[in-house]
XYZ file of C-alpha atoms in Angstrom:
633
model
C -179.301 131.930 94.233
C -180.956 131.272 97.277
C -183.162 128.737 96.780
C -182.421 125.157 94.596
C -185.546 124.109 92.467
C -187.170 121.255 94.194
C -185.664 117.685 92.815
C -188.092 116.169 90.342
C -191.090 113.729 91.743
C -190.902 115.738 95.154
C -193.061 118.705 95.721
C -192.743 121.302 98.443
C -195.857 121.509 99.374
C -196.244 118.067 100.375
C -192.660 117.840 101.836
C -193.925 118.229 105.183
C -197.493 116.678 104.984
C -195.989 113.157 104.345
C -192.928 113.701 106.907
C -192.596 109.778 106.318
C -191.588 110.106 102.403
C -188.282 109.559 101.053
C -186.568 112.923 99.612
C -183.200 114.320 98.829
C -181.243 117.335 100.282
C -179.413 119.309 97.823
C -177.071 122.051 97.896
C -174.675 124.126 95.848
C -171.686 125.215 96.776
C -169.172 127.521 94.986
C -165.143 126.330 94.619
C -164.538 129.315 97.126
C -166.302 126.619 99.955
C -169.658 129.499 99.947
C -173.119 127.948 99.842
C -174.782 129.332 96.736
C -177.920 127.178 96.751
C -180.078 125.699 99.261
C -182.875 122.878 98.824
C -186.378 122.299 100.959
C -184.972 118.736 101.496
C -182.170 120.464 102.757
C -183.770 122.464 104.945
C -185.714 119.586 106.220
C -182.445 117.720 106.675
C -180.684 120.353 108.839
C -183.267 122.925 110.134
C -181.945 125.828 108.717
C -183.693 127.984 106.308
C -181.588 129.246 103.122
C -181.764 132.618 104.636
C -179.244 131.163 107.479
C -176.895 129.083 105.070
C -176.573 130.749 101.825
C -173.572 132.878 101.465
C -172.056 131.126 104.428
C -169.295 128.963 104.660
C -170.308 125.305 104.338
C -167.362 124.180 106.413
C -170.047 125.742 109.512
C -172.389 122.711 108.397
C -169.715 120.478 109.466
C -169.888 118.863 113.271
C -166.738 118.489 113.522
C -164.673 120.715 116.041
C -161.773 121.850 113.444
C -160.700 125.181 112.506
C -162.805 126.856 109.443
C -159.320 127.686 107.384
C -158.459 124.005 108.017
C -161.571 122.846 106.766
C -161.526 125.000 103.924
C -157.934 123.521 103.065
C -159.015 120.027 104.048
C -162.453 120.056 101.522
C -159.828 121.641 98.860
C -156.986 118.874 98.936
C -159.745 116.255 98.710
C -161.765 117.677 95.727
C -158.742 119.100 93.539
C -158.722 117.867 90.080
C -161.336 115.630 90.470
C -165.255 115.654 89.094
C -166.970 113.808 91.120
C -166.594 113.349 95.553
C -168.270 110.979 97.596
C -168.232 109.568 101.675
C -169.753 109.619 104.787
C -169.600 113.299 107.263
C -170.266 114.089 109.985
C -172.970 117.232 109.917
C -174.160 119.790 112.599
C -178.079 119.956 112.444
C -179.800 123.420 113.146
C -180.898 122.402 117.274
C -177.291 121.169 117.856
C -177.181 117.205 117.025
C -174.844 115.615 114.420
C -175.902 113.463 111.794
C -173.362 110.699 110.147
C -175.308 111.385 106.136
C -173.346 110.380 102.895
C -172.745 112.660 100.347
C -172.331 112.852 96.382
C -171.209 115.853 94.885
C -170.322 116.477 91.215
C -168.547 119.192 89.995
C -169.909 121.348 87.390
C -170.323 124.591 85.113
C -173.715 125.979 84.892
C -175.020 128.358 82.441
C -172.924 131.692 84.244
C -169.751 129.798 83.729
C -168.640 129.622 87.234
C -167.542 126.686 88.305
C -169.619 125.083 91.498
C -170.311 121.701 93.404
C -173.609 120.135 93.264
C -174.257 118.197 96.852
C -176.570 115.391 97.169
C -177.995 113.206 99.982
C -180.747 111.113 99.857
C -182.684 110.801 103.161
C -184.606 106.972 103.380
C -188.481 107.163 104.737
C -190.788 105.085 105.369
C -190.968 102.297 102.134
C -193.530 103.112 99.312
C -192.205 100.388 96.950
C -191.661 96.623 97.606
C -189.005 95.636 99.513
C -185.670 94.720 97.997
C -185.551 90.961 97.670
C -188.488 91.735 95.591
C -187.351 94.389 93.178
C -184.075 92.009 92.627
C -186.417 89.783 91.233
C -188.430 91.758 89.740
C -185.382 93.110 87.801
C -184.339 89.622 86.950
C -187.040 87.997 85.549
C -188.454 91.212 83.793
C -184.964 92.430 82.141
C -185.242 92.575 78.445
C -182.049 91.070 78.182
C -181.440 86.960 78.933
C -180.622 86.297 81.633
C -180.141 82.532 83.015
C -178.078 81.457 86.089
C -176.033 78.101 85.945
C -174.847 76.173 89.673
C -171.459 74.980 89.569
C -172.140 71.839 87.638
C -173.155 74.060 84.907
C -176.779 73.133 85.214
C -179.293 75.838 85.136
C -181.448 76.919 87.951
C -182.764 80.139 87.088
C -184.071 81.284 83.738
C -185.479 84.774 83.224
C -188.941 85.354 80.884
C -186.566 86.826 77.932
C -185.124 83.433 77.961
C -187.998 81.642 78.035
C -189.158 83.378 75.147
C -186.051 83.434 72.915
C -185.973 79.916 73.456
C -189.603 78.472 73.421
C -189.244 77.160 77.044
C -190.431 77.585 80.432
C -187.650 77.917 83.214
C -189.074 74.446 84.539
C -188.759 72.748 81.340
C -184.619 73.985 81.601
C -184.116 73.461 85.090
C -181.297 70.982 85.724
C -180.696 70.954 82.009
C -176.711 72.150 80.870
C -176.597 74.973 77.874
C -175.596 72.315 74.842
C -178.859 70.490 76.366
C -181.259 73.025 76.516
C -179.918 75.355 73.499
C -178.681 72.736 69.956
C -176.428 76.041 68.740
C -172.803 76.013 67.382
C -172.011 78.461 70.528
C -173.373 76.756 73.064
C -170.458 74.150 73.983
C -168.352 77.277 73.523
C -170.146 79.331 76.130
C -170.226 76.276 78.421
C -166.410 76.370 78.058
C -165.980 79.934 79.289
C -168.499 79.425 81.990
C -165.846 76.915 83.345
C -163.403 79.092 83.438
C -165.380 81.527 84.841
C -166.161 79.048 87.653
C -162.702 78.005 88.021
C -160.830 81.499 87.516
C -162.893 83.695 88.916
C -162.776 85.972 86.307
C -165.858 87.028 83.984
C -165.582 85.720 80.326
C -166.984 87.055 77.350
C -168.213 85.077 74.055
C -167.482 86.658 70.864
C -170.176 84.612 68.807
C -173.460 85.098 69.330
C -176.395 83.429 71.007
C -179.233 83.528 68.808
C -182.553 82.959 70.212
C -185.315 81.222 68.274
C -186.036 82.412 64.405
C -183.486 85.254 64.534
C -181.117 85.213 61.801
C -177.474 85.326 62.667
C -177.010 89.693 61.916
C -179.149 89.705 64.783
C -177.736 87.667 67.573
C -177.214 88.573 71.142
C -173.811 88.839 72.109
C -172.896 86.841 75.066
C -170.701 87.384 78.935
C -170.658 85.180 81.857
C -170.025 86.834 85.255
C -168.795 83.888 88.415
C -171.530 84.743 91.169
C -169.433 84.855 94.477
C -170.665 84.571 98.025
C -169.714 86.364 100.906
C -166.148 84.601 101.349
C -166.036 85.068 97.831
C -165.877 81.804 96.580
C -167.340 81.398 93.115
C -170.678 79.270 93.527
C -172.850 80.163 89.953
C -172.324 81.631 86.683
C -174.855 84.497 85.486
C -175.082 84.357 81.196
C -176.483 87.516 80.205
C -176.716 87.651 76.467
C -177.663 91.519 75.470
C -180.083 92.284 73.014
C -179.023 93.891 69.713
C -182.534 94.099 68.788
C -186.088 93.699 70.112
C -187.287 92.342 66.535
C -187.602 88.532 66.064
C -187.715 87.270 62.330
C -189.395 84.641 61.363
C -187.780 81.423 60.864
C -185.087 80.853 57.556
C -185.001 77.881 56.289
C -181.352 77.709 57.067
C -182.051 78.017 60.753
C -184.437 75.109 60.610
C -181.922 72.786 58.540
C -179.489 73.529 61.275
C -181.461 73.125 63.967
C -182.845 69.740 62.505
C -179.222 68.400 61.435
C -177.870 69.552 65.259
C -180.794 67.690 66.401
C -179.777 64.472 64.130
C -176.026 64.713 65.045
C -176.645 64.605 69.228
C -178.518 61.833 68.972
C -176.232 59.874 66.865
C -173.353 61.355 69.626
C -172.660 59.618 72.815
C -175.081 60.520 75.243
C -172.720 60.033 78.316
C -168.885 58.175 78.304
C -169.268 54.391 79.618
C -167.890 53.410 83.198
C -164.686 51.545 82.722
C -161.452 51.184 84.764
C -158.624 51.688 81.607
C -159.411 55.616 80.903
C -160.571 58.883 82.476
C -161.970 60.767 79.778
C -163.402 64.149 79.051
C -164.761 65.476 75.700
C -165.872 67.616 73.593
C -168.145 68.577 70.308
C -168.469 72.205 69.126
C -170.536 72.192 65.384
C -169.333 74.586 62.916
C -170.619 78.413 63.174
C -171.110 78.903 59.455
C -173.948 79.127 57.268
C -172.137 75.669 55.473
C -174.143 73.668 58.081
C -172.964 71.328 61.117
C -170.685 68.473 59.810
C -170.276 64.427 60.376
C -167.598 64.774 63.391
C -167.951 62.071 65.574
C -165.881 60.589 68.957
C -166.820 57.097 70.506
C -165.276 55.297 73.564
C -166.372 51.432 73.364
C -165.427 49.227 76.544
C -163.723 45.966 75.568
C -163.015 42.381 76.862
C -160.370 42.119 79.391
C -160.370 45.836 81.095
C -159.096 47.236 77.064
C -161.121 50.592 76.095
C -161.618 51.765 72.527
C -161.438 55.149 71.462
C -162.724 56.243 67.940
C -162.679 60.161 66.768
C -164.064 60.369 62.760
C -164.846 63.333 60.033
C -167.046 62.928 57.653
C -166.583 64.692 54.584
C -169.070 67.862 54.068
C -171.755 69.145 56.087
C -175.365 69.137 56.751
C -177.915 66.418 57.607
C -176.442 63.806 54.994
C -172.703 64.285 56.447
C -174.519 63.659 59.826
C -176.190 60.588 58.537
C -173.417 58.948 56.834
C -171.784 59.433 60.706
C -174.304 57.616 62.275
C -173.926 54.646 60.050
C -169.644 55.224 60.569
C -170.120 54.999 64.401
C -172.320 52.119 64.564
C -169.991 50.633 62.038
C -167.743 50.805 63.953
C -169.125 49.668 67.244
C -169.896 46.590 65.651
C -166.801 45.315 64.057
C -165.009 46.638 67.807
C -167.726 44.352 69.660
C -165.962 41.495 67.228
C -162.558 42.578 68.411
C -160.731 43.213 65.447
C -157.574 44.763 65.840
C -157.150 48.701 64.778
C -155.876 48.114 61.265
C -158.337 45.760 60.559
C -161.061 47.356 61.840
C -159.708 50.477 59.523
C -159.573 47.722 56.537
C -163.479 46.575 57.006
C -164.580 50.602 57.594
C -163.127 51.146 54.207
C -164.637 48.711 52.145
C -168.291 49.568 53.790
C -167.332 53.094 53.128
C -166.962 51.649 49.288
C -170.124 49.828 49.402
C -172.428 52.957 50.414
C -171.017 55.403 47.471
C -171.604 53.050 45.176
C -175.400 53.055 46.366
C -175.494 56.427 46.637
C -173.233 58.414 43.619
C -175.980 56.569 41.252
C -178.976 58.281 42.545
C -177.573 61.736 44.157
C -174.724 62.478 41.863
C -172.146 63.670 44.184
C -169.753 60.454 43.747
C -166.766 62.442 45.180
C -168.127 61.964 48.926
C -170.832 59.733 48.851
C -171.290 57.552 51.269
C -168.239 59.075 53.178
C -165.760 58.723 50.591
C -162.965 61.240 52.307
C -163.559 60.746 55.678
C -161.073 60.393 58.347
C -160.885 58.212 61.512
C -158.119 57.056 64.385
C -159.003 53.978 66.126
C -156.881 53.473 69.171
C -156.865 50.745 72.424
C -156.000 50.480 75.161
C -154.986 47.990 77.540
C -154.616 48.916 81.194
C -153.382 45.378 82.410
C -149.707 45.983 79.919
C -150.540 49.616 79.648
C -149.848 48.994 75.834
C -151.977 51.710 73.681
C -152.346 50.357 69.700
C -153.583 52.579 67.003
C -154.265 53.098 63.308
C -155.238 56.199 61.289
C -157.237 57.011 58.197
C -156.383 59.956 56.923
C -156.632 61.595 60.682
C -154.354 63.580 62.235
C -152.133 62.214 64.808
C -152.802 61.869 68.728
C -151.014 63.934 71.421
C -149.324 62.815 74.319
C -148.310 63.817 77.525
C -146.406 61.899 79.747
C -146.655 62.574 83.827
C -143.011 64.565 83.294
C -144.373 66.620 81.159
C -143.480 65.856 78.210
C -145.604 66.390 75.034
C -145.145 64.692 72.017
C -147.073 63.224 68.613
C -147.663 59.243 68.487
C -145.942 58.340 64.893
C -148.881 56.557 63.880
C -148.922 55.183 59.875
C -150.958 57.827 58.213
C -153.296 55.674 56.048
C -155.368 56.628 53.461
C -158.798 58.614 53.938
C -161.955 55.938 53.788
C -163.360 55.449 50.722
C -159.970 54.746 48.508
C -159.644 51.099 48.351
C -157.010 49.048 47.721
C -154.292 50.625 50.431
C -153.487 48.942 53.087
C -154.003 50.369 57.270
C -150.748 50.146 59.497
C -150.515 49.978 63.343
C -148.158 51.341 65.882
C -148.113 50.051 69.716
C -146.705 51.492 72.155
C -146.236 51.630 76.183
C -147.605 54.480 77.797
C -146.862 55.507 81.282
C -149.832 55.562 84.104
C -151.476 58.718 84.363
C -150.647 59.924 80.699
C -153.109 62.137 78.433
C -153.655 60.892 75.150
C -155.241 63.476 72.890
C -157.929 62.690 69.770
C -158.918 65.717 67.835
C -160.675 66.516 64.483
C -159.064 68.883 61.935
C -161.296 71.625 62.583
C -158.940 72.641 65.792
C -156.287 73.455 64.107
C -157.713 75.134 61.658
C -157.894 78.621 62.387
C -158.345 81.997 60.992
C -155.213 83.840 62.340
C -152.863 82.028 63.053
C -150.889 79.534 61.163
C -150.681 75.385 61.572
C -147.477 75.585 63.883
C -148.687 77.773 66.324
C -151.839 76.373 66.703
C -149.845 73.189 67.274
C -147.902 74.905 70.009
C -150.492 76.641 71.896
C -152.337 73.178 71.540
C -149.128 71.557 73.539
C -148.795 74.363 75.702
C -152.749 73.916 76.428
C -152.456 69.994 77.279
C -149.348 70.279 79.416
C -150.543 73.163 82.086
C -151.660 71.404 85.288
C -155.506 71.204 85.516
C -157.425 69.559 88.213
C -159.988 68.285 85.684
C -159.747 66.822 82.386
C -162.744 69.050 81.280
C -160.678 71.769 82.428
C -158.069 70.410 79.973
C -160.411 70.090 77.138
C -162.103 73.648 77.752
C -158.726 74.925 77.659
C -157.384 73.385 74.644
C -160.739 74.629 73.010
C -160.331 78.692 74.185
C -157.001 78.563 73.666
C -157.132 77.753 69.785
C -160.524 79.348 69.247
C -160.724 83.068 68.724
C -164.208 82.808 67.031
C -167.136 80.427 66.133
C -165.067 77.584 64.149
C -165.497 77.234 60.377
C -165.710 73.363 60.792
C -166.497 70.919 63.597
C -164.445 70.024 66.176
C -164.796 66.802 68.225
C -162.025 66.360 71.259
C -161.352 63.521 73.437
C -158.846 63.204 76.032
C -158.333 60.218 77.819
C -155.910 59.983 81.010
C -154.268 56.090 80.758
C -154.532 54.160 84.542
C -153.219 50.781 84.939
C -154.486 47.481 86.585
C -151.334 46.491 89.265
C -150.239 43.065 89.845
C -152.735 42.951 92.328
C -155.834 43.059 90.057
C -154.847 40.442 87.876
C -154.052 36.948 88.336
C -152.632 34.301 85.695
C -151.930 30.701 85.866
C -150.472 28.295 83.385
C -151.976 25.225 82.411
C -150.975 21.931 81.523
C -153.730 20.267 78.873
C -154.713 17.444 81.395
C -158.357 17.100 82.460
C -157.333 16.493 86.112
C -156.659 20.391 86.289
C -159.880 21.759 86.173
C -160.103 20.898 89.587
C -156.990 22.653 90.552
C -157.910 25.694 88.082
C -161.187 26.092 90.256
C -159.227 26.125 93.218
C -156.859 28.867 91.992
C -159.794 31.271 91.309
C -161.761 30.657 94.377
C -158.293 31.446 96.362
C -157.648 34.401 94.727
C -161.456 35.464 95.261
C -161.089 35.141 98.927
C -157.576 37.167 98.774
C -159.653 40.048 96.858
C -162.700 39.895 99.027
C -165.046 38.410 96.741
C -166.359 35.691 97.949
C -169.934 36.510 96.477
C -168.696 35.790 93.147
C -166.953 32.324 94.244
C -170.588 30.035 92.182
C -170.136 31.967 89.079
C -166.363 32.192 88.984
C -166.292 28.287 89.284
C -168.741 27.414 87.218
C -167.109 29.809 84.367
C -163.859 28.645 84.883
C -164.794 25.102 85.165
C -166.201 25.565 81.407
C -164.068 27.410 80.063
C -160.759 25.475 80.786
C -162.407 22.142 80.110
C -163.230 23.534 76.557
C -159.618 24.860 75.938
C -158.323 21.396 77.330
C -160.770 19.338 75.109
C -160.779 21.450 71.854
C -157.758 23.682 71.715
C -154.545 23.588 71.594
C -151.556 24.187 74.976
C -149.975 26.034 76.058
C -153.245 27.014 78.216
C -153.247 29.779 80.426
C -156.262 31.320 82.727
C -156.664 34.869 83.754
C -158.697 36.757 86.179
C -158.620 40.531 86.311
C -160.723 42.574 88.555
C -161.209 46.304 87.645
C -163.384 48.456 89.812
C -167.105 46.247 89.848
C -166.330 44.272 87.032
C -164.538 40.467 87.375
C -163.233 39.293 84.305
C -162.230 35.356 83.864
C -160.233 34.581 80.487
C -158.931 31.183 78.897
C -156.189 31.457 76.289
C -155.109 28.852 73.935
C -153.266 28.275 70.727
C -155.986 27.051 68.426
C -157.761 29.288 66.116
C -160.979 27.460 66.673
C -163.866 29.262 68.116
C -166.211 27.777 70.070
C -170.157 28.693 69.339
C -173.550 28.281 72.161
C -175.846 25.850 70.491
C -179.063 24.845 72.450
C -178.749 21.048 73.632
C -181.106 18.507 72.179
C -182.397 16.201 75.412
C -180.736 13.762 75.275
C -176.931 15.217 74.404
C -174.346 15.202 76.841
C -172.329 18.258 76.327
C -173.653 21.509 74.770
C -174.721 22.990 78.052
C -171.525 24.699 78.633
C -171.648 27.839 77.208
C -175.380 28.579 77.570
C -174.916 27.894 81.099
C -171.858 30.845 81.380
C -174.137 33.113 78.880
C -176.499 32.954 80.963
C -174.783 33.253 84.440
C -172.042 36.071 82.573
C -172.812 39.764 81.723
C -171.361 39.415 78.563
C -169.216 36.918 77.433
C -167.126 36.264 73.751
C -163.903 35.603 72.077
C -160.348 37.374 71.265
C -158.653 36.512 68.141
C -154.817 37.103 69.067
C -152.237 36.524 66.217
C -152.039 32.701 67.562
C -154.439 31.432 69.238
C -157.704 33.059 71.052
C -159.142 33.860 74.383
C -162.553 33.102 75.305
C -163.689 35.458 77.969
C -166.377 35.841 80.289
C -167.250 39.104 82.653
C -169.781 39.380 85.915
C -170.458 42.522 87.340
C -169.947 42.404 91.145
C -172.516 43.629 93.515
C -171.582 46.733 95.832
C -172.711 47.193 99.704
């Protein structure tokens, strides 16, 4: 063969007339080092015709000054028993100049059965296509697959059109939004998970469910990676989710998928939106809905600020699945909330849940039929607080599994809480358990649905669960994304709420107390006090409302309650709290004063001046309590 065909999309005869066109040199080139075939690009490349190349050696094409045997022995070392070569050489063109060109060359076995290497090099010209910035993006927003690009706070920024149209939205409409935001399916907190890790490790991750866009039934979904976008110094700065299509077919919409989507819909709005500021806790959590067709469920978590620095933390399941379990949570949570605003204590709290729990199957069994969990009958709830002033944590159960702890050594243990009854029982009464945890311990609330997997039993997932919340982690989402990939191999079959809480504590130097004889004349001295320790704290801004507050306050305890008296101020972070303790059960109440009464103006006046204000039923006696939030610079 003398001649190669001409590579396809570049004719000879216009090989010269464009001399600025892009083209490729080939050659062949037997495994005895002999040129067999030579192409026009070739030619153009080097000068030489085929007449002067073929059946030479190709070592001659070489610039290098080495000896031809060498070279033969050289090219032979570096090809043998491999199919495929590739670098940068140095070539001798026909009028004597070198050329640095890379080359390709595959090994193959044509149709005479001898054994040859096909050389390639493609030779740039001048540009007849776009330049490359805009073929990049041309390839990403044009790819059939989705493709969306998340910054390091997991927010989107980019969003190609096959995303847009899977998911009914414009790339605007999903900037700044996070996955679980923009995309209500079971696999979305899951994928935000792994693209955390893929941020953090470096490494790509892979999602074994499947996003499914818009109307397409779950046979059909998209399975899902995330690649960590490096830059230069390769530090991870984005995460790029491409979910592949399966299919180019969209179905029309089940009436599953739009149950699903309207009970996900239901049970995010009825979940906390963001975690309140507070000084007791840092917290991190988590809600992943069930993946199968049985619907999403009534999981729910809550953490509900309290008087004197204290921080609830509620995690619930609700029996069964769909948009009524979801409903029955949302009337659970603000349940809840509201007998915690009154400051009952856990096993109380538990006590009241379970009678309203009562109350709402009997309403319901009569008209629906399902008396075995209506209204909630079955469901499950640990209420815990805690108090970052004694660093004492208090809890009771329903029917819930136990917390997790681990202590700054290390150490990772179960909290022996009672294990009440499920809601919904009657008649059995809630225990709780107290006890001291150390500062900067995690404290772990889960629903069932973690440790409930497919393949492996109940033990290990309780190990690898330890093993996931003791391992160092920077971030307490890092902890919670762990715990999550760690015990998830799949989509789970139930819900699966997760908070984790890290326990800080309010030193000596945040809270002062002072003990006070039931004489009048010491209001005057208790004002004093407060305004002192103001000044030591640098707050002298709040020195009017402290005094007025504590003025009212301590006269009240004095006049109406009972010694021994005792006045606290704590200040967490922007928040200054002023409490009164004393041993009468009697609680005062605002009233509006009539014009011509003397006293009455009291309390208005501190609920008016206060950001919130109340009282704290304590197995003898109460506190009355009274917060401001301080102003910042």
């Amino acid at each position: 063969m003398e001649r190669l065909p001409t590579p396809a999309g570049e004719r000879p005869d216009e090989s010269d007339a464009c001399p600025g066109a892009a083209y490729t040199a080939t050659a062949t080139v037997n495994e005895q080092g002999i040129v067999t075939g030579w192409s026009e690009g070739a030619r153009r490349l080097l000068g030489y015709p085929p007449s002067e190349v073929v059946g030479q050696a190709a070592a001659r094409l070489l610039a290098d000054d080495v000896d031809e045997t060498a070279r033969r022995e050289a090219a032979r070392r570096d090809t043998a028993g491999r199919e495929r070569w590739s670098g940068t050489v140095a070539l001798l063109h026909r009028d004597g100049h070198r050329l640095q060109r890379p080359l390709l060359a595959h090994r193959r076995t044509p149709d005479s059965g001898i054994a040859e290497w096909l050389v390639v090099s493609a030779v740039a010209g001048r540009p007849r296509t776009p330049g490359s910035e805009a073929l990049r993006e041309w390839t990403f927003t044009q790819s059939p697959d989705i493709l969306a690009i998340f910054d390091a706070d997991l927010r989107l920024v980019r969003a190609n059109t096959a995303m847009e149209r899977a998911l009914s939205l414009t790339e605007d409409q999903m900037r700044g939004l996070r996955l679980p935001e923009i995309a209500p399916y079971p696999v979305s907190e899951e994928a935000q998970s792994k693209m955390r890790l893929a941020l953090e490790s470096g490494e790509p991750q892979q999602v074994e469910a499947y996003i499914r866009p818009t109307g397409v039934s779950p046979e059909r979904g998209w399975p899902t990676s995330l690649a960590p976008l490096k830059d230069p110094d390769g530090r991870v700065r984005a995460v790029c989710l491409t979910a592949h299509s399966g299919s180019g077919e969209y179905l029309a919409p089940r009436p599953y998928t739009r149950e699903r989507t309207t009970t996900m819909t239901l049970q995010r709005s009825l979940l906390p939106h963001t975690l309140p500021d507070q000084a007791a806790l840092e917290i991190a959590s988590r809600y992943l809905p069930a993946g199968t067709q049985a619907g999403v469920g009534g999981d729910w978590f809550d953490v509900i600020p309290l008087s004197g620095a204290r921080v609830a933390l509620v995690v619930g399941d609700v029996v069964g699945h769909g948009i009524r379990a979801s409903a029955t949570m949302g009337r659970l949570r603000t349940a809840v909330r509201t007998l915690a605003d009154v400051e009952l204590p856990p096993d109380e709290l538990l006590t009241h849940l379970d009678d309203l729990v009562i109350h709402l199957s009997a309403d319901e069994s009569g008209t629906q039929g399902a008396a075995e969990t209506a209204g909630g009958i079955g469901t499950t709830c640990l209420y815990a607080v805690y108090d970052p002033v004694s660093r004492h944590c208090t809890l009771a159960r329903a029917g819930h599994p136990p917390p997790a702890v681990v202590t700054p050594d290390g150490a990772v243990y179960f909290l022996d809480v009672p294990a009440g009854p499920p809601l919904g029982l009657g008649g059995l009464p809630f225990e709780t358990m107290e006890t001291q945890l150390p500062e900067g311990s995690l404290i772990a609330l889960y629903t069932d649905g973690l440790l409930e997997p497919r393949h492996h039993d109940i033990d290990e997932a309780l190990d690898k669960m330890f093993q996931a919340l003791a391992h160092p982690a920077p971030t307490l989402d890092t902890v919670c994304d762990r715990v999550l990939t760690t015990l998830l191999t799949h989509r789970p079959d139930d819900d699966i709420a997760l908070l984790i809480a890290r326990t800080r504590a309010l030193h000596a130097d945040k809270v002062a107390t002072w003990h006070l004889p039931c004489d009048p004349a010491i209001v005057a001295q208790a004002r004093k006090n407060a305004t002192d320790q103001l000044t030591a704290w640098g707050l002298d801004d709040a020195t009017f409302i402290t005094e007025l507050t504590v003025s009212e306050l301590v006269t009240n305890a004095i006049r109406y309650g009972k010694p021994p008296i005792q006045l606290r101020l704590i200040h967490a972070d922007t928040t200054l709290i002023c409490e009164v303790y004393d041993s009468s059960n009697t609680a005062p109440h605002q009233r509006r004063a009539r014009t011509y009464d003397e006293g009455g103006r009291g309390l208005l006046l501190v609920a008016q001046l206060a950001h919130r204000w109340g009282t704290r039923n304590t197995p003898i006696g109460k506190t009355i309590w009274a917060e401001q939030t301080l102003t910042t610079d």
